[in-house]
Coordinates of C-alpha atoms and ligand atoms in Angstrom, one line a residue:
X783 CA 58.9 -10.9 -58.1
X784 CA 56.3 -13.5 -57.0
X785 CA 53.3 -12.2 -55.2
X786 CA 54.2 -14.4 -52.2
X787 CA 57.8 -13.0 -52.0
X788 CA 60.7 -14.2 -49.9
X789 CA 60.0 -11.3 -47.6
X790 CA 56.5 -12.6 -46.9
X791 CA 57.9 -16.1 -46.4
X792 CA 60.3 -14.7 -43.8
X793 CA 57.5 -13.0 -41.9
X794 CA 55.4 -16.2 -42.0
X795 CA 58.3 -18.1 -40.5
X796 CA 58.8 -15.5 -37.8
X797 CA 55.1 -15.3 -36.8
X798 CA 54.1 -18.9 -37.2
X799 CA 57.3 -20.9 -36.7
X800 CA 55.6 -24.2 -36.2
X801 CA 53.3 -24.1 -39.2
X802 CA 55.2 -21.9 -41.6
X803 CA 55.6 -24.6 -44.3
X804 CA 51.9 -25.3 -44.5
X805 CA 51.0 -21.6 -44.4
X806 CA 53.6 -20.6 -46.9
X807 CA 52.4 -23.4 -49.3
X808 CA 48.8 -22.1 -49.1
X809 CA 49.8 -18.4 -49.6
X810 CA 52.2 -19.1 -52.4
X811 CA 49.7 -21.2 -54.3
X812 CA 47.0 -18.5 -53.9
X813 CA 49.6 -15.9 -55.1
X814 CA 50.4 -18.0 -58.1
X815 CA 46.7 -18.3 -59.0
X816 CA 46.3 -14.5 -58.7
X817 CA 49.3 -13.8 -60.8
X818 CA 48.1 -16.1 -63.5
X819 CA 44.4 -15.4 -63.6
X820 CA 43.9 -11.9 -62.2
X821 CA 46.9 -9.7 -62.5
X822 CA 46.9 -9.6 -66.4
X823 CA 43.2 -8.5 -66.3
X824 CA 43.7 -5.7 -63.7
X825 CA 44.5 -2.9 -66.2
X826 CA 41.5 -4.0 -68.3
X827 CA 39.1 -3.8 -65.3
X828 CA 40.3 -0.2 -64.8
X829 CA 39.5 0.8 -68.4
X830 CA 36.2 -1.2 -68.4
X831 CA 37.4 -3.6 -71.2
X832 CA 37.0 -6.6 -68.9
X833 CA 34.5 -7.4 -66.1
X834 CA 35.7 -8.6 -62.8
X835 CA 32.8 -10.9 -61.9
X836 CA 34.1 -14.2 -63.4
X837 CA 37.7 -13.6 -62.1
X838 CA 36.3 -12.8 -58.6
X839 CA 34.2 -16.0 -58.7
X840 CA 37.3 -18.1 -59.7
X841 CA 39.3 -16.5 -56.9
X842 CA 36.7 -17.1 -54.3
X843 CA 36.6 -20.7 -55.5
X844 CA 40.2 -21.0 -54.6
X845 CA 39.2 -20.5 -50.9
X846 CA 40.6 -17.0 -50.1
X847 CA 37.6 -16.4 -47.8
X848 CA 37.7 -19.8 -46.2
X849 CA 41.1 -19.1 -44.7
X850 CA 40.0 -17.9 -41.3
X851 CA 36.5 -19.4 -41.2
X852 CA 36.1 -22.2 -38.7
X853 CA 36.1 -25.7 -40.1
X854 CA 32.5 -26.4 -39.0
X855 CA 31.4 -23.8 -41.6
X856 CA 33.5 -25.2 -44.4
X857 CA 36.6 -23.0 -43.6
X858 CA 40.2 -23.8 -43.0
X859 CA 40.2 -22.4 -39.4
X860 CA 43.6 -20.7 -39.9
X861 CA 44.9 -17.4 -38.4
X862 CA 43.3 -14.2 -39.5
X863 CA 46.8 -12.8 -40.3
X864 CA 47.0 -15.3 -43.2
X865 CA 43.8 -14.0 -44.6
X866 CA 45.2 -10.4 -44.3
X867 CA 48.4 -11.6 -46.1
X868 CA 46.2 -13.0 -48.9
X869 CA 44.4 -9.7 -49.2
X870 CA 47.8 -7.9 -49.4
X871 CA 48.7 -10.1 -52.3
X872 CA 45.3 -9.5 -53.9
X873 CA 45.8 -5.7 -53.5
X874 CA 49.0 -6.1 -55.6
X875 CA 47.2 -8.3 -58.1
X876 CA 44.0 -6.3 -58.5
X877 CA 42.8 -3.7 -56.0
X878 CA 39.2 -3.6 -57.2
X879 CA 38.9 -7.4 -56.7
X880 CA 40.5 -7.0 -53.2
X881 CA 37.9 -4.3 -52.3
X882 CA 35.0 -6.5 -53.5
X883 CA 36.3 -9.6 -51.7
X884 CA 37.1 -7.6 -48.5
X885 CA 33.5 -6.3 -48.3
X886 CA 32.1 -9.7 -49.0
X887 CA 34.2 -11.1 -46.2
X888 CA 33.0 -8.4 -43.8
X889 CA 29.6 -9.9 -44.1
X890 CA 31.0 -13.4 -43.4
X891 CA 32.7 -11.9 -40.3
X892 CA 29.4 -10.3 -39.2
X893 CA 27.5 -13.6 -39.5
X894 CA 30.2 -15.5 -37.6
X895 CA 30.2 -12.9 -34.8
X896 CA 26.5 -12.2 -34.4
X897 CA 24.5 -14.6 -36.6
X898 CA 22.3 -17.4 -35.3
X899 CA 23.4 -21.0 -35.7
X900 CA 20.8 -21.4 -38.5
X901 CA 22.1 -18.2 -40.3
X902 CA 25.7 -19.5 -40.0
X903 CA 24.8 -22.9 -41.3
X904 CA 22.7 -21.5 -44.1
X905 CA 24.9 -18.7 -45.3
X906 CA 28.6 -18.8 -44.1
X907 CA 29.6 -21.9 -46.0
X908 CA 28.0 -20.7 -49.2
X909 CA 29.6 -17.2 -48.9
X910 CA 33.0 -18.5 -47.8
X911 CA 33.2 -20.9 -50.8
X912 CA 32.1 -18.1 -53.2
X913 CA 28.9 -19.9 -54.2
X914 CA 27.2 -16.7 -53.1
X915 CA 28.4 -13.1 -53.0
X916 CA 27.6 -10.6 -50.2
X917 CA 27.2 -6.9 -49.9
X918 CA 27.4 -4.7 -46.7
X919 CA 24.8 -1.9 -46.7
X920 CA 25.5 0.7 -44.0
X921 CA 26.1 4.1 -45.6
X922 CA 23.1 6.2 -46.7
X923 CA 22.8 9.3 -48.9
X924 CA 22.6 11.5 -45.8
X925 CA 24.7 9.6 -43.3
X926 CA 28.2 8.0 -43.6
X927 CA 30.6 8.5 -40.7
X928 CA 27.6 9.3 -38.5
X929 CA 26.0 5.9 -39.2
X930 CA 23.8 5.9 -36.2
X931 CA 21.8 8.7 -37.9
X932 CA 20.5 6.1 -40.4
X933 CA 17.0 6.8 -41.8
X934 CA 16.3 3.4 -43.4
X935 CA 13.6 1.7 -41.4
X936 CA 12.6 -1.9 -40.8
X937 CA 9.1 -2.5 -39.4
X938 CA 7.9 -5.8 -38.1
X939 CA 4.8 -7.0 -40.0
X940 CA 3.7 -10.6 -39.0
X941 CA 6.5 -13.0 -39.8
X942 CA 8.5 -10.4 -41.8
X943 CA 10.4 -7.1 -41.5
X944 CA 9.4 -4.5 -44.1
X945 CA 12.4 -2.3 -45.1
X946 CA 12.1 1.2 -46.6
X947 CA 14.9 3.6 -47.4
X948 CA 18.1 3.7 -49.4
X949 CA 21.8 2.9 -49.0
X950 CA 24.6 4.8 -50.9
X951 CA 28.0 3.8 -52.4
X952 CA 27.4 0.1 -51.9
X953 CA 30.1 -2.3 -53.2
X954 CA 28.9 -5.4 -55.0
X955 CA 25.4 -3.9 -55.3
X956 CA 23.4 -5.7 -57.9
X957 CA 25.9 -8.5 -58.1
X958 CA 25.5 -9.9 -54.6
X959 CA 23.0 -12.6 -53.6
X960 CA 23.0 -11.6 -49.8
X961 CA 22.7 -8.1 -48.5
X962 CA 23.6 -7.3 -44.9
X963 CA 21.4 -4.3 -44.2
X964 CA 21.5 -1.9 -41.3
X965 CA 18.1 -0.4 -40.6
X966 CA 16.2 1.3 -37.8
X967 CA 13.7 -0.9 -36.0
X968 CA 11.5 0.0 -33.0
X969 CA 14.5 -0.6 -30.7
X970 CA 17.1 1.3 -32.8
X971 CA 19.6 0.4 -35.5
X972 CA 19.4 -3.3 -36.3
X973 CA 21.0 -5.7 -38.8
X974 CA 19.1 -7.8 -41.3
X975 CA 19.8 -10.1 -44.1
X976 CA 18.0 -9.7 -47.4
X977 CA 18.3 -12.2 -50.2
X978 CA 18.3 -11.3 -53.8
X979 CA 16.3 -11.2 -56.0
X980 CA 13.6 -9.5 -54.0
X981 CA 10.8 -7.4 -55.5
X982 CA 11.4 -4.6 -52.9
X983 CA 15.1 -4.3 -53.7
X984 CA 16.3 -2.0 -56.5
X985 CA 19.8 -1.0 -57.6
X986 CA 21.0 2.3 -59.1
X987 CA 23.4 2.6 -62.1
X988 CA 27.1 1.7 -61.5
X989 CA 28.6 5.0 -60.0
X990 CA 31.5 6.3 -62.0
X991 CA 34.6 6.5 -59.8
X992 CA 38.1 8.0 -59.7
X993 CA 39.5 4.5 -59.1
X994 CA 38.6 1.0 -58.0
X995 CA 36.8 0.9 -61.3
X996 CA 36.6 -2.8 -61.6
X997 CA 34.3 -3.0 -58.5
X998 CA 30.7 -2.1 -58.8
X999 CA 29.3 0.6 -56.6
X1000 CA 25.7 1.8 -56.6
X1001 CA 22.8 3.0 -54.6
X1002 CA 20.5 0.3 -53.2
X1003 CA 16.8 1.2 -52.6
X1004 CA 14.3 -0.7 -50.4
X1005 CA 10.7 -0.1 -51.1
X1006 CA 8.3 -2.3 -49.0
X1007 CA 11.2 -4.9 -49.1
X1008 CA 10.1 -7.9 -47.1
X1009 CA 12.6 -10.2 -45.4
X1010 CA 11.7 -13.0 -42.9
X1011 CA 12.0 -12.1 -39.2
X1012 CA 14.4 -15.0 -39.0
X1013 CA 16.8 -12.9 -41.0
X1014 CA 17.4 -10.5 -38.1
X1015 CA 21.1 -10.8 -37.2
X1016 CA 21.6 -10.9 -33.4
X1017 CA 19.3 -8.6 -31.4
X1018 CA 17.2 -5.6 -32.4
X1019 CA 18.8 -2.3 -31.4
X1020 CA 22.4 -3.6 -31.5
X1021 CA 23.0 -3.0 -35.3
X1022 CA 25.3 0.0 -34.9
X1023 CA 27.5 -1.9 -32.4
X1024 CA 27.7 -4.9 -34.7
X1025 CA 28.6 -2.6 -37.7
X1026 CA 31.4 -1.0 -35.6
X1027 CA 32.7 -4.4 -34.5
X1028 CA 32.7 -5.8 -38.1
X1029 CA 34.6 -2.6 -39.3
X1030 CA 37.4 -3.0 -36.7
X1031 CA 38.3 -6.3 -38.4
X1032 CA 37.8 -4.9 -41.9
X1033 CA 40.2 -2.1 -41.2
X1034 CA 43.1 -4.5 -40.7
X1035 CA 42.2 -6.0 -44.1
X1036 CA 42.0 -2.5 -45.8
X1037 CA 45.4 -1.7 -44.3
X1038 CA 46.7 -5.0 -45.9
X1039 CA 45.1 -4.1 -49.2
X1040 CA 46.9 -0.7 -49.2
X1041 CA 50.2 -2.4 -48.6
X1042 CA 49.5 -4.5 -51.6
X1043 CA 48.7 -1.5 -53.8
X1044 CA 51.8 0.4 -52.6
X1045 CA 54.1 -2.6 -53.2
X1046 CA 53.1 -2.7 -56.9
X1047 CA 53.7 1.0 -57.4
X1048 CA 57.0 0.6 -55.6
X1049 CA 58.1 -2.4 -57.7
X1050 CA 57.2 -0.5 -60.9
X1051 CA 59.2 2.4 -59.7
X1052 CA 62.3 0.3 -59.1
X1053 CA 62.1 -1.3 -62.6
X1054 CA 61.6 2.1 -64.2
X1055 CA 64.4 3.8 -62.2
X1056 CA 66.9 1.2 -63.3
X1057 CA 65.9 1.5 -67.0
X1058 CA 65.2 5.2 -67.5
X1059 CA 68.3 7.3 -68.2
X1060 CA 68.9 11.0 -67.6
X1061 CA 72.2 12.9 -67.9
X1062 CA 73.8 9.7 -69.3
X1063 CA 73.0 7.3 -66.4
X1064 CA 70.0 5.4 -65.0
X1065 CA 67.9 7.7 -62.7
X1066 CA 68.3 5.0 -60.0
X1067 CA 71.8 6.3 -59.5
X1068 CA 70.6 9.8 -58.4
X1069 CA 70.5 10.3 -54.6
X1070 CA 67.2 12.1 -54.7
X1071 CA 65.6 9.1 -56.5
X1072 CA 67.3 6.7 -54.1
X1073 CA 65.9 8.6 -51.1
X1074 CA 62.4 8.1 -52.5
X1075 CA 63.0 4.4 -53.0
X1076 CA 64.3 4.1 -49.5
X1077 CA 61.4 5.9 -48.0
X1078 CA 58.8 4.0 -50.1
X1079 CA 60.3 0.7 -49.0
X1080 CA 60.5 1.7 -45.3
X1081 CA 57.0 2.9 -45.1
X1082 CA 55.6 -0.2 -46.9
X1083 CA 57.4 -2.4 -44.4
X1084 CA 56.2 -0.4 -41.4
X1085 CA 52.5 -0.5 -42.6
X1086 CA 52.8 -4.3 -43.1
X1087 CA 54.0 -4.7 -39.5
X1088 CA 51.2 -2.5 -38.2
X1089 CA 48.5 -4.6 -39.9
X1090 CA 50.2 -7.9 -38.8
X1091 CA 50.4 -6.6 -35.3
X1092 CA 46.7 -5.7 -35.2
X1093 CA 45.9 -9.2 -36.7
X1094 CA 47.9 -11.0 -34.1
X1095 CA 46.2 -9.1 -31.3
X1096 CA 42.9 -10.2 -32.7
X1097 CA 44.1 -13.8 -33.1
X1098 CA 45.0 -13.8 -29.4
X1099 CA 41.6 -12.5 -28.4
X1100 CA 43.0 -9.1 -27.3
X1101 CA 41.4 -5.7 -27.9
X1102 CA 42.6 -4.5 -31.3
X1103 CA 40.3 -1.6 -32.2
X1104 CA 42.9 1.1 -31.8
X1105 CA 45.7 -0.9 -33.5
X1106 CA 43.4 -1.8 -36.4
X1107 CA 42.6 1.9 -36.9
X1108 CA 46.3 2.9 -36.6
X1109 CA 47.2 0.3 -39.2
X1110 CA 44.4 1.6 -41.5
X1111 CA 45.2 5.3 -41.1
X1112 CA 49.0 4.7 -41.6
X1113 CA 48.7 2.2 -44.5
X1114 CA 46.1 4.2 -46.5
X1115 CA 48.0 7.5 -46.2
X1116 CA 51.3 5.6 -46.8
X1117 CA 50.0 4.1 -50.0
X1118 CA 48.9 7.4 -51.4
X1119 CA 52.4 8.9 -50.7
X1120 CA 54.1 5.8 -52.3
X1121 CA 51.8 5.9 -55.4
X1122 CA 52.5 9.7 -55.7
X1123 CA 56.2 9.1 -55.4
X1124 CA 55.9 6.4 -58.1
X1125 CA 54.2 9.0 -60.4
X1126 CA 57.1 11.4 -59.7
X1127 CA 59.7 8.8 -60.5
X1128 CA 58.0 8.0 -63.8
X1129 CA 58.0 11.7 -64.7
X1130 CA 55.6 12.6 -67.6
X1131 CA 54.9 9.0 -68.2
X1132 CA 53.7 8.6 -64.6
X1133 CA 51.1 11.3 -65.1
X1134 CA 49.9 10.0 -68.5
X1135 CA 50.0 6.2 -68.1
X1136 CA 46.7 4.7 -66.9
X1137 CA 48.5 1.6 -65.7
X1138 CA 50.6 3.6 -63.3
X1139 CA 48.4 6.3 -62.0
X1140 CA 45.5 3.9 -61.5
X1141 CA 47.4 2.8 -58.3
X1142 CA 47.1 6.3 -56.8
X1143 CA 43.4 6.4 -58.0
X1144 CA 42.7 3.0 -56.4
X1145 CA 44.4 3.9 -53.1
X1146 CA 42.6 7.3 -52.9
X1147 CA 39.3 5.6 -51.9
X1148 CA 40.7 4.1 -48.7
X1149 CA 41.3 7.1 -46.5
X1150 CA 37.5 7.5 -46.9
X1151 CA 35.9 4.1 -47.0
X1152 CA 35.5 1.9 -43.9
X1153 CA 36.1 4.9 -41.6
X1154 CA 37.7 8.1 -42.8
X1155 CA 41.1 9.1 -41.5
X1156 CA 39.5 11.9 -39.5
X1157 CA 37.0 9.6 -37.8
X1158 CA 39.7 6.9 -37.1
X1159 CA 42.1 9.5 -35.6
X1160 CA 39.2 10.4 -33.2
X1161 CA 38.8 6.7 -32.4
X1162 CA 42.5 6.2 -31.8
X1163 CA 42.8 9.3 -29.6
X1164 CA 39.7 8.5 -27.5
X1165 CA 40.9 4.9 -27.0
X1166 CA 44.5 6.0 -26.1
X1167 CA 43.4 8.9 -23.8
X1168 CA 41.2 6.4 -21.9
X1169 CA 44.1 4.2 -21.1
X1170 CA 46.1 4.8 -17.9
X1171 CA 49.8 5.3 -18.6
Ligands
FAD1671 C1 33.8 3.4 -53.8 C2 33.1 3.3 -52.5 C3 32.7 2.1 -52.0 C4 32.0 2.1 -50.8 N1 31.5 0.9 -50.4 C5 30.7 0.9 -49.3 C6 30.0 -0.3 -48.9 O1 30.1 -1.4 -49.6 N2 29.1 -0.3 -47.9 C7 28.9 0.8 -47.2 O2 28.1 0.8 -46.2 N3 29.5 2.0 -47.5 C8 30.4 2.0 -48.5 N4 31.0 3.2 -48.9 C9 30.8 4.4 -48.1 C10 31.9 4.9 -47.3 O3 32.1 4.0 -46.2 C11 31.6 6.3 -46.8 O4 31.8 7.1 -47.9 C12 32.5 6.7 -45.7 O5 32.2 6.1 -44.5 C13 32.4 8.2 -45.4 O6 31.0 8.6 -45.3 P1 30.5 9.9 -46.2 O7 30.9 9.7 -47.6 O8 29.1 10.0 -45.9 O9 31.3 11.1 -45.6 P2 30.9 12.0 -44.3 O10 30.7 11.1 -43.2 O11 29.8 12.9 -44.7 O12 32.2 12.8 -44.1 C14 32.6 13.9 -44.9 C15 33.9 14.5 -44.4 O13 33.7 15.0 -43.0 C16 34.6 14.3 -42.2 N5 33.9 14.1 -40.8 C17 32.8 13.5 -40.6 N6 32.6 13.5 -39.2 C18 33.6 14.1 -38.7 C19 34.0 14.5 -37.3 N7 33.2 14.2 -36.3 N8 35.2 15.1 -37.1 C20 36.0 15.5 -38.2 N9 35.7 15.2 -39.5 C21 34.5 14.5 -39.7 C22 34.9 13.0 -42.8 O14 36.2 12.5 -42.3 C23 35.0 13.4 -44.3 O15 36.3 14.0 -44.5 C24 31.8 3.3 -50.1 C25 32.2 4.5 -50.6 C26 32.9 4.6 -51.8 C27 33.3 5.9 -52.3

């Protein structure tokens, strides 16, 4: 089935009736590119036989991160839901690349929301076109969910800030040219840009992971790392609020990514269930297998609608923090269940075939990254309890 399927096309028609041909054309050509250039490499990224860097550069060059960037910064100025749809396709094509691109785009989002006109002019176009790659540095060795407890410091010294400390589990570390760093200044958590290379910036070894093995993750250390004061994003002391705001948008995208992963595991399960025989007939004929197929499909469709709903609220300028978290919690847990069911349908081959269980391994990250399920349930509950019925 093409990455941009007839089901996607129907949803585009439904949500964007006036522009569906233009939008479908864009998504379908991006999908064709991913299928041709990226999907065949995906199993090889997992085993380490191929490196994702050149493929990611090629994909960014196709404009995936320009979709929802305003035209004045070299973007297409199109709805955010189309970008989320593109990331869903990318999750199906290669989850590691989707993770790397999603983090890169979170930095673009941060600059668009909080950056100065000069920072936007200088960085957004180069990042959105893929000429430069970005990394988002919030988590530290001793603080993740409790990001306000960050220990990394940034002290003003003449025309610079001097950053000291370290960040943990950073995606695109060592590959990126632009680092969005959250560090404590005199007024509290703040957000700064650091360009690479920089003599005060060091990277740890690539951390070995359960899944998402194509994407690079490492510690980033700052030792007397100087960055010009003009690289402060927004105001001092507002960094934690900026990080939370950026992450609300990123959660919609992570939900889409998980729908993409689940779709691939589901489609592999359909193909296998039709081909594999037991007791003289294809296992697709057995009711208990059919029940799994029905539940997998239903939950994928539900997660897709949840992320689209959050994206549409955002496009209309409405509050979407709770809905983005709902979409992320549901989609990430859904994709784990779908990938687990896919392993069950494949029997012993499911447990032993890298190219099948890697989907579960990839999905496993995302109930943790960008807000754990526990923390997001707290966010949803506090937002919902604060509403009057
Ligand atoms: C592969 C990978 C890539 C990553 N990429 C990036 C990146 O690019 N940039 C970045 O900044 N970070 C990144 N991260 C970090 C990720 O965002 C954090 O791991 C995540 O936010 C959780 O933080 P933590 O690991 O410190 O866990 P902790 O915050 O220590 O949480 C541990 C457990 O306690 C639970 N918990 C915490 N507080 C509460 C509470 N109040 N109530 C109930 N339960 C609670 C959590 O839900 C979790 O189950 C990445 C992580 C990984 C593994």
